[in-house]
XYZ file of C-alpha atoms in Angstrom:
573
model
C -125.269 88.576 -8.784
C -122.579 91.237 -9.120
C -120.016 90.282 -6.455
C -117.798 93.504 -5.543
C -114.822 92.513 -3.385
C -113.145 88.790 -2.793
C -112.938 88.101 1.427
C -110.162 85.572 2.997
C -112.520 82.725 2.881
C -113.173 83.621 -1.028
C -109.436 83.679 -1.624
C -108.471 80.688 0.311
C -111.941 78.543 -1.738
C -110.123 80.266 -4.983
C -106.692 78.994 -3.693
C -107.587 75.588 -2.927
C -109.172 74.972 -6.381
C -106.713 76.375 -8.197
C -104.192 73.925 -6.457
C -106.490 70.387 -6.838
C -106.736 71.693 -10.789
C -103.226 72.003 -11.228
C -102.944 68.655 -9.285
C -105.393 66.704 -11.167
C -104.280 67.794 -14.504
C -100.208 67.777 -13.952
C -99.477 64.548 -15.747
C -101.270 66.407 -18.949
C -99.210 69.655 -18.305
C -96.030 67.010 -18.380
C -96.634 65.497 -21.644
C -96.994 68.760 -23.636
C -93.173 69.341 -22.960
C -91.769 69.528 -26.001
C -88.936 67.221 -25.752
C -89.839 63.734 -25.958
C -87.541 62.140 -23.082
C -88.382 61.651 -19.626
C -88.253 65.139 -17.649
C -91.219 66.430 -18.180
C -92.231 67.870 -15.343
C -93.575 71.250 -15.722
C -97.053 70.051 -14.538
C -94.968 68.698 -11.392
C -93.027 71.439 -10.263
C -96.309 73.923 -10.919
C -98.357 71.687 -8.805
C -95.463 71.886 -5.720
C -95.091 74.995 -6.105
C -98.598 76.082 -5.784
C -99.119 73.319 -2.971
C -96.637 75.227 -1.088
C -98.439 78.488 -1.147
C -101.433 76.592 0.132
C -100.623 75.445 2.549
C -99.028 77.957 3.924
C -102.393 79.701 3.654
C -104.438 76.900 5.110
C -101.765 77.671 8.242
C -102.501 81.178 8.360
C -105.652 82.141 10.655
C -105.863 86.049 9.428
C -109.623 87.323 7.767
C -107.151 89.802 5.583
C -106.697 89.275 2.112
C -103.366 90.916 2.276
C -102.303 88.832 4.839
C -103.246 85.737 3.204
C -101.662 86.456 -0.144
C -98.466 86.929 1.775
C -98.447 83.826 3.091
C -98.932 82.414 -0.680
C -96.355 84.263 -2.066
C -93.432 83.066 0.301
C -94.857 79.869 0.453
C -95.084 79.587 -3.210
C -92.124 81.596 -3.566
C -90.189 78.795 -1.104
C -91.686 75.553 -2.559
C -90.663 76.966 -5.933
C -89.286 73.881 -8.294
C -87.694 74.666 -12.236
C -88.210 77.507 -14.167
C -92.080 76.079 -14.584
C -92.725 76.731 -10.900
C -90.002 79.322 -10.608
C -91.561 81.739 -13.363
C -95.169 81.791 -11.645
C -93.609 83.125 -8.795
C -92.794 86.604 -10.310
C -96.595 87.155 -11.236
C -96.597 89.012 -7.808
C -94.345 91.324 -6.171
C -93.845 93.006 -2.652
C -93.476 96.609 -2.294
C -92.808 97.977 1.532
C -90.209 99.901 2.832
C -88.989 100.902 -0.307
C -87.664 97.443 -1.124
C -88.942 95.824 -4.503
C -88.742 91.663 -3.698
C -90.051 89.696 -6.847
C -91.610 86.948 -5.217
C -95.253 85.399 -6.177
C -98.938 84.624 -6.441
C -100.123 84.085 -10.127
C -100.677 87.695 -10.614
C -102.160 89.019 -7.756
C -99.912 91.800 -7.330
C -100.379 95.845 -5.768
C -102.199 95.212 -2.408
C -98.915 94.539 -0.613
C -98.437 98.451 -1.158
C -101.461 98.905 0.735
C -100.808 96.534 3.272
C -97.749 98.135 4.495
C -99.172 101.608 4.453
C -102.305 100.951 6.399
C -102.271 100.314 10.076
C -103.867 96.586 9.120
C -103.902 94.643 6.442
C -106.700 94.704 3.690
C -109.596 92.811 4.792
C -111.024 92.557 0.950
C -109.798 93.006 -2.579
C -111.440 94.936 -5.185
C -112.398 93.889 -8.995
C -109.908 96.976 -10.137
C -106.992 95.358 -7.737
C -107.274 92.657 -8.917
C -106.664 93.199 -12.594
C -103.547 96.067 -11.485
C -102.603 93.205 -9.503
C -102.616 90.553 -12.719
C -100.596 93.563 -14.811
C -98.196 94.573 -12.431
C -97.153 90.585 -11.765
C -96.984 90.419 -15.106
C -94.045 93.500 -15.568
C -92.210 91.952 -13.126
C -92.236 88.591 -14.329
C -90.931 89.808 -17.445
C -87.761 91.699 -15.775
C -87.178 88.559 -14.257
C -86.273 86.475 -17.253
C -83.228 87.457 -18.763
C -84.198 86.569 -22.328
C -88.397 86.825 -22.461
C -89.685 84.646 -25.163
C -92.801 84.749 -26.489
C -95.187 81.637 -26.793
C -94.506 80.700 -23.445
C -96.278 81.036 -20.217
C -95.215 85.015 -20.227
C -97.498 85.639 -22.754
C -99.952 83.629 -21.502
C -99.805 85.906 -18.447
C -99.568 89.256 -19.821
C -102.603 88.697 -22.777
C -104.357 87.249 -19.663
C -103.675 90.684 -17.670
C -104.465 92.337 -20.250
C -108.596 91.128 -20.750
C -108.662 91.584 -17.004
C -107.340 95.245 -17.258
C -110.352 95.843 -20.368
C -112.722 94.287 -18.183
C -111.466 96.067 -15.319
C -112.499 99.181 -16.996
C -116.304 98.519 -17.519
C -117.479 96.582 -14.514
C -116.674 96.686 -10.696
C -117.637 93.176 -10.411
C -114.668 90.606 -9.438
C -116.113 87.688 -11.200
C -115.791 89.120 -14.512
C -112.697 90.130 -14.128
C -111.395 86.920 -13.430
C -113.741 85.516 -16.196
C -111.813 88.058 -18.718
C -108.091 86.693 -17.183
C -109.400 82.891 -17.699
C -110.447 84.035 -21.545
C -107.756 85.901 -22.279
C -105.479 83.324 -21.179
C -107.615 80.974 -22.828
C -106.782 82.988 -26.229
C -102.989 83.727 -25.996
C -102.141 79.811 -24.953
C -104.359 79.065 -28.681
C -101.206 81.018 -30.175
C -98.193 79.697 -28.649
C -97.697 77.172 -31.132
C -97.668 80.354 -33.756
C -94.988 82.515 -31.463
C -92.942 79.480 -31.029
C -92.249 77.903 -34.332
C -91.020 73.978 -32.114
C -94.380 74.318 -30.398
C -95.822 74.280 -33.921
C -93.416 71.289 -34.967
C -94.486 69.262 -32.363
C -98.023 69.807 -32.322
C -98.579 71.475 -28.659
C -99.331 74.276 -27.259
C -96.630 76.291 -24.250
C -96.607 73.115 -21.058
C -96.040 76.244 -18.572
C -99.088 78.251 -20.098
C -101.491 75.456 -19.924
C -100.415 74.863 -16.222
C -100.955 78.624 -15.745
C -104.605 78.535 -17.442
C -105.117 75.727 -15.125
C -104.509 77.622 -11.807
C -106.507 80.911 -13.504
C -109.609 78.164 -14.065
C -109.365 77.193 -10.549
C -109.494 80.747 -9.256
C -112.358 81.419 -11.049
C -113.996 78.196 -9.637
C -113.433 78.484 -6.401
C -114.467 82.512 -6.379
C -117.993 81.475 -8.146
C -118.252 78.344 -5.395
C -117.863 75.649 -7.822
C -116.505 72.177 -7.581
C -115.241 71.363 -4.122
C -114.801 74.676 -2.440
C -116.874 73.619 0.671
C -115.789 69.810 0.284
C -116.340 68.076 3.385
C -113.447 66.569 5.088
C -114.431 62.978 6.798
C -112.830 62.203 10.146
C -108.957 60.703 8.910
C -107.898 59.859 12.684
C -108.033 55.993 11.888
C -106.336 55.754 8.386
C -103.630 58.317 9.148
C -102.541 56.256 11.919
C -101.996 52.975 9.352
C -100.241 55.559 7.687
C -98.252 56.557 9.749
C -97.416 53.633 11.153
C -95.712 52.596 7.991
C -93.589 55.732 8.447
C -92.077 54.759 11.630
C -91.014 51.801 10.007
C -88.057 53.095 8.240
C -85.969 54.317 10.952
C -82.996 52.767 8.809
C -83.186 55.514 6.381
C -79.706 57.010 7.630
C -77.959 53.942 6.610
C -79.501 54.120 2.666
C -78.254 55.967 -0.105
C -80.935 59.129 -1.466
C -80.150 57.521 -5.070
C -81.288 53.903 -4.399
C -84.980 55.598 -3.620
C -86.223 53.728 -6.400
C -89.806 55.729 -5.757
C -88.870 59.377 -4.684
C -92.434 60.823 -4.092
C -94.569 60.292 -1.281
C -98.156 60.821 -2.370
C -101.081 61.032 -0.487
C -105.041 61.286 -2.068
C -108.202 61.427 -0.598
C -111.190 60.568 -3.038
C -114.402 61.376 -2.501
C -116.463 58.492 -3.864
C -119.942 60.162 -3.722
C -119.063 62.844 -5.882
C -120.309 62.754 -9.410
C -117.386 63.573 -11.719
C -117.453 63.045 -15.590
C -117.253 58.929 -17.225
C -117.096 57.775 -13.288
C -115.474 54.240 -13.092
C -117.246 51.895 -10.342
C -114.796 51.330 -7.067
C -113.650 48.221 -6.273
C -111.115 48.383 -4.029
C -109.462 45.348 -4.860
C -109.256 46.787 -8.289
C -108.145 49.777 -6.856
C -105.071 48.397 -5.130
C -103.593 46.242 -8.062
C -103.476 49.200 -10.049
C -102.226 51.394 -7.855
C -99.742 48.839 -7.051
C -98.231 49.249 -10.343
C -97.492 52.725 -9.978
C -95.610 52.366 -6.881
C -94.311 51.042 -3.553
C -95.471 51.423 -0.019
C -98.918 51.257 -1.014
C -102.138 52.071 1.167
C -105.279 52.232 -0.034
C -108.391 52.326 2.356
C -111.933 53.036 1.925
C -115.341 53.117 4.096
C -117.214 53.345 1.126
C -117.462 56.991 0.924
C -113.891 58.053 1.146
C -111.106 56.455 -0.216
C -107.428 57.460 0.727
C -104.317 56.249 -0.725
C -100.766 57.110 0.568
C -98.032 55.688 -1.890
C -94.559 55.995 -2.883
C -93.926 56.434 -6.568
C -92.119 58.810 -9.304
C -95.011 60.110 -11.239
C -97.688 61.545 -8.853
C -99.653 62.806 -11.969
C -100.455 59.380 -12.510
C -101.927 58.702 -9.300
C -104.143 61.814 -9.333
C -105.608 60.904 -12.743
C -106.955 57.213 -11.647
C -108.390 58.267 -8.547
C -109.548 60.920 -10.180
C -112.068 58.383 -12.220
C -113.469 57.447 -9.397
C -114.727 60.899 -7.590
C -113.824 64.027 -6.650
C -110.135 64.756 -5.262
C -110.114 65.898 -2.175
C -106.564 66.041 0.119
C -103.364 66.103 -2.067
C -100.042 65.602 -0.657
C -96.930 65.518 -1.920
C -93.475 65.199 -0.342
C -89.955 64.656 -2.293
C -88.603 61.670 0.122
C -85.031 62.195 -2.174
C -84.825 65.735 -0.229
C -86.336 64.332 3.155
C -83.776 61.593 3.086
C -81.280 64.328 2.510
C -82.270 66.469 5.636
C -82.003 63.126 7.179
C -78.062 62.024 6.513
C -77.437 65.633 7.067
C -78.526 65.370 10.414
C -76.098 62.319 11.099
C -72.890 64.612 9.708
C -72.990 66.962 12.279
C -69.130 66.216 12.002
C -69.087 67.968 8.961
C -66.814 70.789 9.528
C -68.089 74.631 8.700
C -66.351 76.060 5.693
C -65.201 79.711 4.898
C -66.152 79.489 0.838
C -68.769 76.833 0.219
C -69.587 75.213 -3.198
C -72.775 73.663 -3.363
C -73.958 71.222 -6.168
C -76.930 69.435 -7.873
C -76.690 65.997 -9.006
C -78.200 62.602 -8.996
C -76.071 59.404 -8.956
C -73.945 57.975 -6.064
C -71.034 58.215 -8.714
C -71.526 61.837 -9.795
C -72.067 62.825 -6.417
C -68.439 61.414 -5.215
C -66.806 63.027 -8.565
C -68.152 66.578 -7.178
C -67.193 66.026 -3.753
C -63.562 64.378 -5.222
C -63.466 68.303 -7.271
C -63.616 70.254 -4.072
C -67.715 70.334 -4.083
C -68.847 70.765 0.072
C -72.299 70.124 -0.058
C -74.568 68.074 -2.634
C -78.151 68.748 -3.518
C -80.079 65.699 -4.542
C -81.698 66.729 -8.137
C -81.517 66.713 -11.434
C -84.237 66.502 -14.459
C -87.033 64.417 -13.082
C -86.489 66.082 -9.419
C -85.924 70.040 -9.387
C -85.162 71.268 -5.971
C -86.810 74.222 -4.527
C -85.490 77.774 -3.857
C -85.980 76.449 -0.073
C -84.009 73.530 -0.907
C -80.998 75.575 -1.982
C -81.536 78.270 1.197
C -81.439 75.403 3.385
C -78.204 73.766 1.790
C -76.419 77.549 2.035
C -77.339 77.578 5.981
C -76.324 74.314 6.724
C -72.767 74.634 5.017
C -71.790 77.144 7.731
C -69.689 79.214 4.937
C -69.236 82.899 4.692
C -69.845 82.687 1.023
C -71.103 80.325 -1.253
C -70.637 79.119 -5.084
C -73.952 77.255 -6.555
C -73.357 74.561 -9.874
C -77.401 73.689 -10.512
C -76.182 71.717 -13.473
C -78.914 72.149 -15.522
C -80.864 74.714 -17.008
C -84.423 74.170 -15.252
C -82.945 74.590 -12.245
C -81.198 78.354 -12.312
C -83.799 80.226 -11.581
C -84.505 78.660 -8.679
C -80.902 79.024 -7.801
C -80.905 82.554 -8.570
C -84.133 83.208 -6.685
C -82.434 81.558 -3.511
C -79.407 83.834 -3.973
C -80.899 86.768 -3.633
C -82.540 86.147 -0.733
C -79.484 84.061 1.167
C -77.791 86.523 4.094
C -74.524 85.635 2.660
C -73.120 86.232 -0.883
C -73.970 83.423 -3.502
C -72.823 83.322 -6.768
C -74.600 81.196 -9.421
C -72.280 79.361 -11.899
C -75.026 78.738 -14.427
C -74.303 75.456 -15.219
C -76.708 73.595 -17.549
C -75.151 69.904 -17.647
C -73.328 67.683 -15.666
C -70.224 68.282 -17.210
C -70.416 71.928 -17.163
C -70.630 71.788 -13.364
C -67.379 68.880 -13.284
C -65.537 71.466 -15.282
C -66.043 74.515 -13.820
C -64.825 73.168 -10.414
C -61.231 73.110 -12.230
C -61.477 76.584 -11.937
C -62.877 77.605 -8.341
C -60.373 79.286 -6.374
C -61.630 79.346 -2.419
C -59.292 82.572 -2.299
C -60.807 84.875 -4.610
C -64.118 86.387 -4.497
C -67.369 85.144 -5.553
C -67.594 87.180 -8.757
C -64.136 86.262 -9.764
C -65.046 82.876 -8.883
C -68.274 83.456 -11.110
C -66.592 84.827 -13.834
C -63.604 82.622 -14.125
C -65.696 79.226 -13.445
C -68.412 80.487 -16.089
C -65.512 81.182 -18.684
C -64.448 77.337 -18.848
C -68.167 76.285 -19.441
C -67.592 77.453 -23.336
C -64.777 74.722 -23.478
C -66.797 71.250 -22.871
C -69.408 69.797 -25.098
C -72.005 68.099 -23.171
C -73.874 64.698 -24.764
C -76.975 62.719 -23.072
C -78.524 59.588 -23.984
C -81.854 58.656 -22.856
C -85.178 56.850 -24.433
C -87.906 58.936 -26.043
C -91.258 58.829 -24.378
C -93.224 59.286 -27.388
C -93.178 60.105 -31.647
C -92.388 62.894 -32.560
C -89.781 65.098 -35.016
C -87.819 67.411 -33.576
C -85.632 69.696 -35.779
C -85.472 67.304 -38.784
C -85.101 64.361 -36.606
C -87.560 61.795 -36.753
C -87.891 60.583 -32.930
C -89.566 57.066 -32.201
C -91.171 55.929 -28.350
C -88.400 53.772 -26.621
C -85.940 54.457 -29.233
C -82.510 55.851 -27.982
C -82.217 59.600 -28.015
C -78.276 61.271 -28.543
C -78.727 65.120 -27.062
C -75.817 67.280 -27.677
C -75.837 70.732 -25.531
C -79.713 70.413 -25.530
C -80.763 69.260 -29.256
C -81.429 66.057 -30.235
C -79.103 64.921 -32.702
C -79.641 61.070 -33.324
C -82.274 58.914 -32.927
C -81.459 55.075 -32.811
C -82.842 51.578 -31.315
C -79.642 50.495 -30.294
C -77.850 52.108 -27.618
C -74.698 51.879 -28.120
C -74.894 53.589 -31.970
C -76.938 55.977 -30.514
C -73.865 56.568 -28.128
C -71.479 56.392 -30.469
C -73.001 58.385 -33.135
C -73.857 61.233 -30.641
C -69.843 61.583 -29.594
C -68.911 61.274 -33.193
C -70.836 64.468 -33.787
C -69.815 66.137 -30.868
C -65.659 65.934 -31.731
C -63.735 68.591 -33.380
C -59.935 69.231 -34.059
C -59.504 70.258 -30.624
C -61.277 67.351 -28.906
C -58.832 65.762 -26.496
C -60.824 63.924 -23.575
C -63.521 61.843 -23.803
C -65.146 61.121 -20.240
C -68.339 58.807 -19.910
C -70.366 58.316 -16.749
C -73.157 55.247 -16.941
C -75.931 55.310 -15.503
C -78.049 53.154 -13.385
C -79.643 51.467 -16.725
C -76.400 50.941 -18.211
C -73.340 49.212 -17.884
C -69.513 49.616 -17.656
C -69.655 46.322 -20.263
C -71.695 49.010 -22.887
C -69.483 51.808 -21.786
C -66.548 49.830 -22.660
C -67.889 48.970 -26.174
C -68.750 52.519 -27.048
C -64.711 53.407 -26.131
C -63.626 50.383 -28.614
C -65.577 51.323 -31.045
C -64.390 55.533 -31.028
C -60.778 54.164 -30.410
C -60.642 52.055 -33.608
C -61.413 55.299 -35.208
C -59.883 57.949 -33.341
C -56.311 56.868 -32.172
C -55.589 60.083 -30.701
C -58.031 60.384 -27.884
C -58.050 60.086 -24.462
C -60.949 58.506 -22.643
C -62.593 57.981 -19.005
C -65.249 55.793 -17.777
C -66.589 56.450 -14.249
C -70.174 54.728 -12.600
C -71.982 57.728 -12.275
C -74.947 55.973 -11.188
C -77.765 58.599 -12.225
C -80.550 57.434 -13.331
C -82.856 58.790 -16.642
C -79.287 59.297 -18.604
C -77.869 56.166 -19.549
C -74.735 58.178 -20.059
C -73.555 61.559 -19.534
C -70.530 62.275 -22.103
C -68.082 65.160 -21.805
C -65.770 66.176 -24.680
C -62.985 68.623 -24.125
C-alpha cells in the first residue's frame, strides 16, 4: 500500500521507535568508540538527546506535523549531550523571519519554511519533503562542524540523504523514501572504516553513524507500524508510588557532595513480558533483582506478571536496557542525570551567591578540581566531564543563574564544545567559548582572564595560553586493542598525552611515570598532578620521587582532585 503523506500520530509512532532503538542498543553504540578507556558514551548522549525531543513531543497536543517537529527540534536541540548528540541536532534547521537557527531533528528539515508562511502549521508531510528535508539537514550539519571529516556520522547522513533524494525522484510514496535513507545509511556506515583509516585499525565502524542508522531504523518502524508503535501502557498508579516514595527519601541531598554520587543515572524501564522478542530469557523476578542489583543502587524492580518495571540508580543505563531487554519488549524509558539534578539542588540553597558583572563558568568533576577552578577566579561549576556530558540546556541554565552581563565558558574537554557553542549562540547575553579540551587547559587559561576586557579579548588571550601546557591522563583500558602502534590490553593502565595513547602498562605508577617522561621538553618547568578518586596521594608521591631522581630541575604539585575515571590528570608547563 503506497502511503502518500506521514500525519502527527505517524510522526510521533516514528518518533517513539526511533527513541526505544537508540535506547535499547546504546551500550553497543558505546563500545564501538574507538578509544579503549571508559567514556564511551556516544550511544548515551544520542539516546538523551533524542529522549529529549520526545518527550517534548509526547507534551505537545497539536495534529500538525510542523508543529510537532518543532517541539523535537528544541527539545532535542536542549537535551543535546557531546558532539554525538550535539551533531544530530544540525540535521534540521529553522527558517522564519529571515533568521537561519541550526537546531535539529535527524534530517527532517524544509517544512519549518512552510510553517511560518502559512496561516497554520502543516497538518502532513510529503514523500518529496521529506527527502529535501534529509538533504537540507544534512548542508547544515556540515557548516556546523568546523573541520567535517569523513567516515563519521556526516557521511552517514549525507549518503543517507542522498538515496532518499534518488528515491524521492521516482515514487511519491513516504515509505520508500525512508526505506532508501535506512539503505543508504546502511551503505555509507559499511565504509567508515575505509574513510577513516583508526576506524580500520580498530576494527569498527563510525559509533555516531551506527547510533544515527539506529534512529533512521526506528523511523522507518514506527512509519510502517512495526514493533511497539501502539504498545499498550498498563495502569503504573501503584508502582510509581513505591517509586516515588523512595524519592522523598533523600531530602538530605543539599548536605551531599554531586561527586560522591557513586551512581549518577536514574533509570527507569518498563518491560513488557508478553511480548515475543528474539532468544527470550524466562522471568524470574528473584533472578531479576540480583542482577539488576549488580548494576546499581536504589533498586526497584516490580512485576504483576505481565509488566515488569524497574527504577534504579546506576552509571551505565545501556546495561540496564539490554537485560530487560531479554526478557520482552521495552516499553517506558527514563533517564535523568541525578549529578545535574543534585546541582539544581545546592544551587537552590546559594541563593547568597552574589550576581556577577563577567561570569566564568566551568566543567569539571572532582570535589578537588572543582575548588582549584573556583580558587582561579571560576563563578559557577558545571558538574561533567567524560562519562557525563552536560547538555546545551545545562550550560543555558548555568549562564542565567550566574546573573552576569557576560559570560566566559572552559568545557574542558573536547566532547563537550559543541554543546557549549550551541548554548552560546542562543544565550541573551554574550558568551565566549574558551575551547578547552583538558583539565589543565581550562586551570591555565584562567591565568589569563581579565574580568575588564571584553569577551573576545578574553577569548583570544585565554585561548593563546592553551598552546603552552601539555595535558597527560591515566586511566584503564576497557578492552584489546592497538591503537597507533600501541598494543593496548583490558585493565591495563593507559598514559594519554593531548589525546593519543602513548603507553600502555599494568602498573600504574610506570604507566604514570612513563607518560610524563614523554611529555617533558627543554622548556618544561612545572609538573602539577591531581589524583583521582581511585588513586592516592601515597602513588602520587611515588611518581614525584621517581621523576625527581631524574630530573633535578623541576618543580612539582600534587593536589586531590578527586575526579573519578582519571586516576591522574598531569599538567606540564
Amino acid at each position: 500500500m503506497v502511503l502518500n503523506e506521514i500525519d502527527s500520530k505517524q510522526f510521533r509512532d516514528m518518533v517513539r521507535v526511533a527513541t526505544h532503538r537508540i535506547g535499547k542498543n546504546a551500550e553497543f553504540v558505546n563500545s564501538l568508540n574507538v578509544f579503549p578507556v571508559p567514556d564511551g558514551d556516544t550511544g548515551t548522549n544520542m539516546n538523551l538527546t533524542i529522549e529529549s525531543g520526545a518527550k517534548a513531543v509526547s507534551e505537545n497536543p497539536s495534529t500538525s506535523v510542523s508543529d510537532l517537529t518543532e517541539s523535537l527540534a528544541k527539545g532535542m536541540l536542549m537535551g543535546a549531550r557531546g558532539n554525538s548528540g550535539v551533531i544530530p541536532p544540525h540535521f534540521f534547521f529553522i527558517e522564519h523571519h529571515g533568521i537561519r537557527d541550526a537546531v535539529l531533528s535527524l534530517g527532517l528539515g524544509d517544512l519549518y519554511k512552510r510553517q511560518y508562511k502559512a496561516t497554520q502549521g502543516m497538518k502532513t508531510l510529503t514523500a518529496q519533503e521529506l527527502a529535501n528535508a534529509f538533504s537540507n539537514g544534512v548542508a547544515t550539519a556540515y557548516k556546523a562542524v568546523m573541520k567535517p571529516v569523513e567516515g563519521t556520522i556526516l557521511t552517514v547522513a549525507r549518503v543517507a540523504a542522498q538515496a532518499g533524494a534518488t528515491k524521492a525522484n521516482n515514487t511519491d510514496d513516504v515509505t520508500e523514501v525512508m526505506k532508501a535513507v535506512v539503505e543508504g545509511a546502511k551503505k555509507a556506515l559499511k565504509s567508515t572504516p575505509d574513510l577513516l583509516p583508526v576506524l580500520k585499525q580498530v576494527g569498527v565502524v563510525d559509533s555516531g553513524g551506527q547510533g544515527l542508522l539506529f534512529i533512521y531504523e526506528g523511523f522507518l518502524e514506527g512509519l510502517m507500524g512495526e514493533n511497539f508503535a501502539d504498545q499498550y501502557q498498563p495502569d503504573e498508579n501503584e508502582m510509581d508510588e513505591m517509586i516515588n516514595a523512595m524519592h522523598h527519601q533523600s531530602s538530605v541531598q543539599s548536605q551531599l557532595a554531586t561527586q560522591d554520587i557513586k551512581n549518577g543515572y536514574c533509570t527507569e524501564i518498563m518491560v513488557d513480558l508478553d511480548a515475543d522478542v528474539p532468544n527470550k530469557k524466562k522471568f524470574d523476578l528473584e533472578e531479576f533483582r540480583k542482577h539488576l542489583s549488580g548494576l546499581g543502587d536504589s533498586l526497584l524492580a516490580v512485576s504483576d506478571g505481565e509488566i515488569a518495571k524497574v527504577h534504579v540508580h546506576t552509571e551505565h543505563p545501556g546495561d540496564v536496557f539490554q537485560y530487560g531487554s531479554q526478557f520482552g519488549q521495552l516499553g517506558k524509558i527514563k533517564i535523568d542525570n541525578m549529578r545535574i539534578q543534585h546541582e539544581s539542588i545546592v544551587d537552590q540553597d546559594e541563593e547568597q551567591q552574589e550576581a556577577v558583572d563577567f561570569a566564568v563558568i566551568a566543567v569539571a568533576s572532582g570535589n578537588g578540581i572543582r575548588k582549584l577552578f573556583e580558587s582561579d577566579g571560576v563563578n559557577r561549576i558545571i558538574s561533567g566531564g567524560q562519562t557525563m556530558n552536560p547538555s546545551t540546556q545545562d550550560f543555558i541554565d548555568a549562564i542565567k543563574k550566574s546573573g552576569a552581563k557576560k559570560a566566559i565558558v572552559l568545557p574542558n574537554n573536547g566532547n563537550i564544545v559543541m554543546a557549549a557553542k550551541q548554548a552560546a549562540e542562543v544565550s541573551d547575553i554574550p558568551v565566549g567559548i574558551v575551547p578547552t579540551k583538558t583539565i589543565s587547559q581550562g586551570l591555565t587559561a584562567m591565568l589569563s582572564f581579565n574580568p575588564d576586557a571584553s569577551v573576545d579579548e578574553n577569548v583570544e588571550a585565554m585561548t593563546e595560553d592553551l598552546d603552552t601546557v601539555v595535558s597527560g591522563e591515566v586511566t584503564q583500558a576497557t578492552r584489546d586493542t592497538e591503537i597507533d602502534e600501541v598494543e593496548i590490553h583490558k585493565n591495563d593502565y593507559l598514559g594519554i598525552v593531548d589525546g593519543k595513547i602513548k603507553v600502555d602498562n599494568a602498573d600504574l605508577i610506570k604507566t604514570t611515570v612513563d607518560m610524563i617522561e614523554k611529555m617533558l621538553d627543554e622548556d618544561s618547568e612545572i609538573i602539577t598532578i591531581m589524583f583521582g578518586r581511585d588513586a592516592s596521594e601515597e602513588q602520587a608521591q611515588e611518581v614525584v620521587e621517581q621523576l625527581e631522581a631524574k630530573h633535578d630541575d623541576l618543580e612539582f604539585e600534587i593536589h586531590d582532585g578527586g575526579q573519578p575515571v582519571y586516576h591522574f590528570l598531569v599538567s606540564v608547563e
